[in-house]
Each structure stands twice: as C-alpha cells, then as structure tokens.
mmCIF file of C-alpha atoms in Angstrom:
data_model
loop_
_atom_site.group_PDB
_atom_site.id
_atom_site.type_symbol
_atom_site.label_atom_id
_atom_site.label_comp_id
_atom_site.label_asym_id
_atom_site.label_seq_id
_atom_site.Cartn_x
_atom_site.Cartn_y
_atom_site.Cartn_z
ATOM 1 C CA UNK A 1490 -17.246 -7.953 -0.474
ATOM 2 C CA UNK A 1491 -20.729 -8.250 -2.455
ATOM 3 C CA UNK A 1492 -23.500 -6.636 -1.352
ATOM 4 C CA UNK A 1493 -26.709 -8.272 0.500
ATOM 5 C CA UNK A 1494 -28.958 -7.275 -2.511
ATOM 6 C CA UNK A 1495 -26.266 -9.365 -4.595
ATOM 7 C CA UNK A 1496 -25.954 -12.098 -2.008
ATOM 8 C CA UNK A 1497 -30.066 -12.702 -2.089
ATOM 9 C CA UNK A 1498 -30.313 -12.426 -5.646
ATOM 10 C CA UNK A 1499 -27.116 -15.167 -5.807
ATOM 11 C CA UNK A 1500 -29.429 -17.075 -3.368
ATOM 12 C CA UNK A 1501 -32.980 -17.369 -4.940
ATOM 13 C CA UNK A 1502 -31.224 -18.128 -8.520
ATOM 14 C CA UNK A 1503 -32.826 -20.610 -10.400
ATOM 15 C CA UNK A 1504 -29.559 -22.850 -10.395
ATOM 16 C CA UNK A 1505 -30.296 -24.322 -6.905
ATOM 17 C CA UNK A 1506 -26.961 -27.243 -7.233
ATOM 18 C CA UNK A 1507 -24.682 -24.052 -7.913
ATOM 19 C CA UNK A 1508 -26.515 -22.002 -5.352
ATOM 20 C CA UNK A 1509 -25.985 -25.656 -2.622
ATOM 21 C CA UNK A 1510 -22.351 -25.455 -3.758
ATOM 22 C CA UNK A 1511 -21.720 -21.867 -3.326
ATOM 23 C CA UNK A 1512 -23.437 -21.800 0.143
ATOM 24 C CA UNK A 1513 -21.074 -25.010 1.072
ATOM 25 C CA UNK A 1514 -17.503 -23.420 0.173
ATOM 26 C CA UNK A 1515 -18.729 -20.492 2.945
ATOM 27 C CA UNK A 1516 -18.314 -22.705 5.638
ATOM 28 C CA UNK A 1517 -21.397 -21.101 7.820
ATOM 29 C CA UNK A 1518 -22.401 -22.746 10.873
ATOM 30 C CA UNK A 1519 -25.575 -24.882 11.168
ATOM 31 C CA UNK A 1520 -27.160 -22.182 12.677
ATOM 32 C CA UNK A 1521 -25.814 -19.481 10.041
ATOM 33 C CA UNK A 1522 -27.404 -21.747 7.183
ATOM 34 C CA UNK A 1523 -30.447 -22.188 8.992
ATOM 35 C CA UNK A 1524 -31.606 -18.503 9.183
ATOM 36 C CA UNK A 1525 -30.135 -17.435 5.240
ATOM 37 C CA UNK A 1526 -31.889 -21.038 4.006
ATOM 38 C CA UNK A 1527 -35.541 -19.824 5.595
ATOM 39 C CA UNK A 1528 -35.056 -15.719 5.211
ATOM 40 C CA UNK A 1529 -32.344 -15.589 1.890
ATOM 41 C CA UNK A 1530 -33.276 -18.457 -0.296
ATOM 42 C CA UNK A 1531 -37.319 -19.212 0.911
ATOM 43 C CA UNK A 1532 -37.633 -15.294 1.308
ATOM 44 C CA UNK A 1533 -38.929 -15.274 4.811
ATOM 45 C CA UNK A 1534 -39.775 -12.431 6.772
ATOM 46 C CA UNK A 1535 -37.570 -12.610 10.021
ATOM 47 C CA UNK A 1536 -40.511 -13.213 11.955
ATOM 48 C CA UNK A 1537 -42.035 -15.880 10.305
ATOM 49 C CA UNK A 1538 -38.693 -17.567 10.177
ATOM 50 C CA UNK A 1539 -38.300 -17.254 14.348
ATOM 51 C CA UNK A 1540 -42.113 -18.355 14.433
ATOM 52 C CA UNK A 1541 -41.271 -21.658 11.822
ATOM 53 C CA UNK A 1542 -38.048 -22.208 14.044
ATOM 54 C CA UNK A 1543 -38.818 -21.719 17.277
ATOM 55 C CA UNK A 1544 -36.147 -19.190 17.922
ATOM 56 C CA UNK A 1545 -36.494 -15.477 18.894
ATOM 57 C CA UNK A 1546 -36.590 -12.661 16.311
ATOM 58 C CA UNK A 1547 -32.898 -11.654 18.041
ATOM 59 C CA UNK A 1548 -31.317 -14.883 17.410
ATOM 60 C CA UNK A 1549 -32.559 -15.263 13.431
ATOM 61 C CA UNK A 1550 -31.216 -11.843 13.109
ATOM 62 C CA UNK A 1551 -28.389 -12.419 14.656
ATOM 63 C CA UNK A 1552 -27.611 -15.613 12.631
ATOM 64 C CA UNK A 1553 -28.970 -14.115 9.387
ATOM 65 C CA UNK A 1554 -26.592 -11.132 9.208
ATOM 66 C CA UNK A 1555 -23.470 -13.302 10.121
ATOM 67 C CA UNK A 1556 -24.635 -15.509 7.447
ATOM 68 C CA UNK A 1557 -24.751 -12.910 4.939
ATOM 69 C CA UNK A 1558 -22.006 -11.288 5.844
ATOM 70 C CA UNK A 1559 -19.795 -14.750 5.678
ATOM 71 C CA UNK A 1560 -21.405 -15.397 2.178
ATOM 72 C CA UNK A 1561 -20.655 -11.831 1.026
ATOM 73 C CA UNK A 1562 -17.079 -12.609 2.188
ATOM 74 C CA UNK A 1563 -16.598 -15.928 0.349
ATOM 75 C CA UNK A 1564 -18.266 -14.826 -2.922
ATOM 76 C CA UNK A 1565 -16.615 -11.997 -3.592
ATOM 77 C CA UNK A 1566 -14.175 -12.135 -6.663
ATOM 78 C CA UNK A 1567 -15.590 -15.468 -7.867
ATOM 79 C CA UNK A 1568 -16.524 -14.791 -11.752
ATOM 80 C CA UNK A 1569 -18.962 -17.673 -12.308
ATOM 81 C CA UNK A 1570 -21.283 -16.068 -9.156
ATOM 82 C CA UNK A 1571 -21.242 -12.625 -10.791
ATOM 83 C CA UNK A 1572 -21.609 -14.558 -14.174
ATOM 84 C CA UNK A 1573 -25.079 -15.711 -12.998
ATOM 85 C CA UNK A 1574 -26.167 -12.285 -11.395
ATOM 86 C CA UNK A 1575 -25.673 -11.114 -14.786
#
C-alpha cells in the first residue's frame, strides 16, 4: 500500500487529467472525494475544509482517512503513479 506522504504528493502533481483519472479508478464515495479533493489536492487544513463544507471536523476526518486509505489501496503497484513521484 503507498504511503499518505506518497498519496498527497500523487495528488497535488502538476498532471491534474492523470491525477482525475487515478482518483476515478479508486472508486471513493462522493463523500470520500469530497474531503481528499479540499484537504489532499487544494491542501486544506481539516478545519477549514469542515468550515468551507459545512460538515464537522469528525466527519472530514473521517472521510479523509478512508479516502486516503482507499487511494493508497488502488495505487499501489501501478508503475506510471510511482513514475510521476519520481
């Protein structure tokens, strides 16, 4: 599984379209997207992210970190991801 450091980096890369495609083939949940869109690839603190949402601190976390953790999953082994992180 990549790491979260990897993940982010993967995430604020200047190739948005790959980055768009990559975050697609994860499958995360509207929710899931929502909080790693606003805290991964805009580089939001938590807080402001709840505070631009409307959502508790809790619930971005909670979304965030399954986000993450579903992205870590799904780009783990693919050689044109590490490629870029190169």
């Amino acid at each position: 599984m990549m790491e979260e450091n990897d993940v982010l980096r993967f995430l604020r890369c200047e190739s948005s379209d790959l980055v768009d495609l990559a975050v697609k083939k994860a499958n995360l949940t509207w929710k899931e997207e929502l909080a790693v869109t606003l805290c991964g690839r805009k580089d939001k603190t938590q807080n402001q992210a709840a505070e631009e949402s409307g959502l508790s601190v809790d619930t971005v976390q909670r979304w965030y970190r399954r986000g993450i953790e579903k992205l870590g999953r799904a780009w783990s082994g693919i050689w044109w991801i590490q490629k870029l992180l190169e």
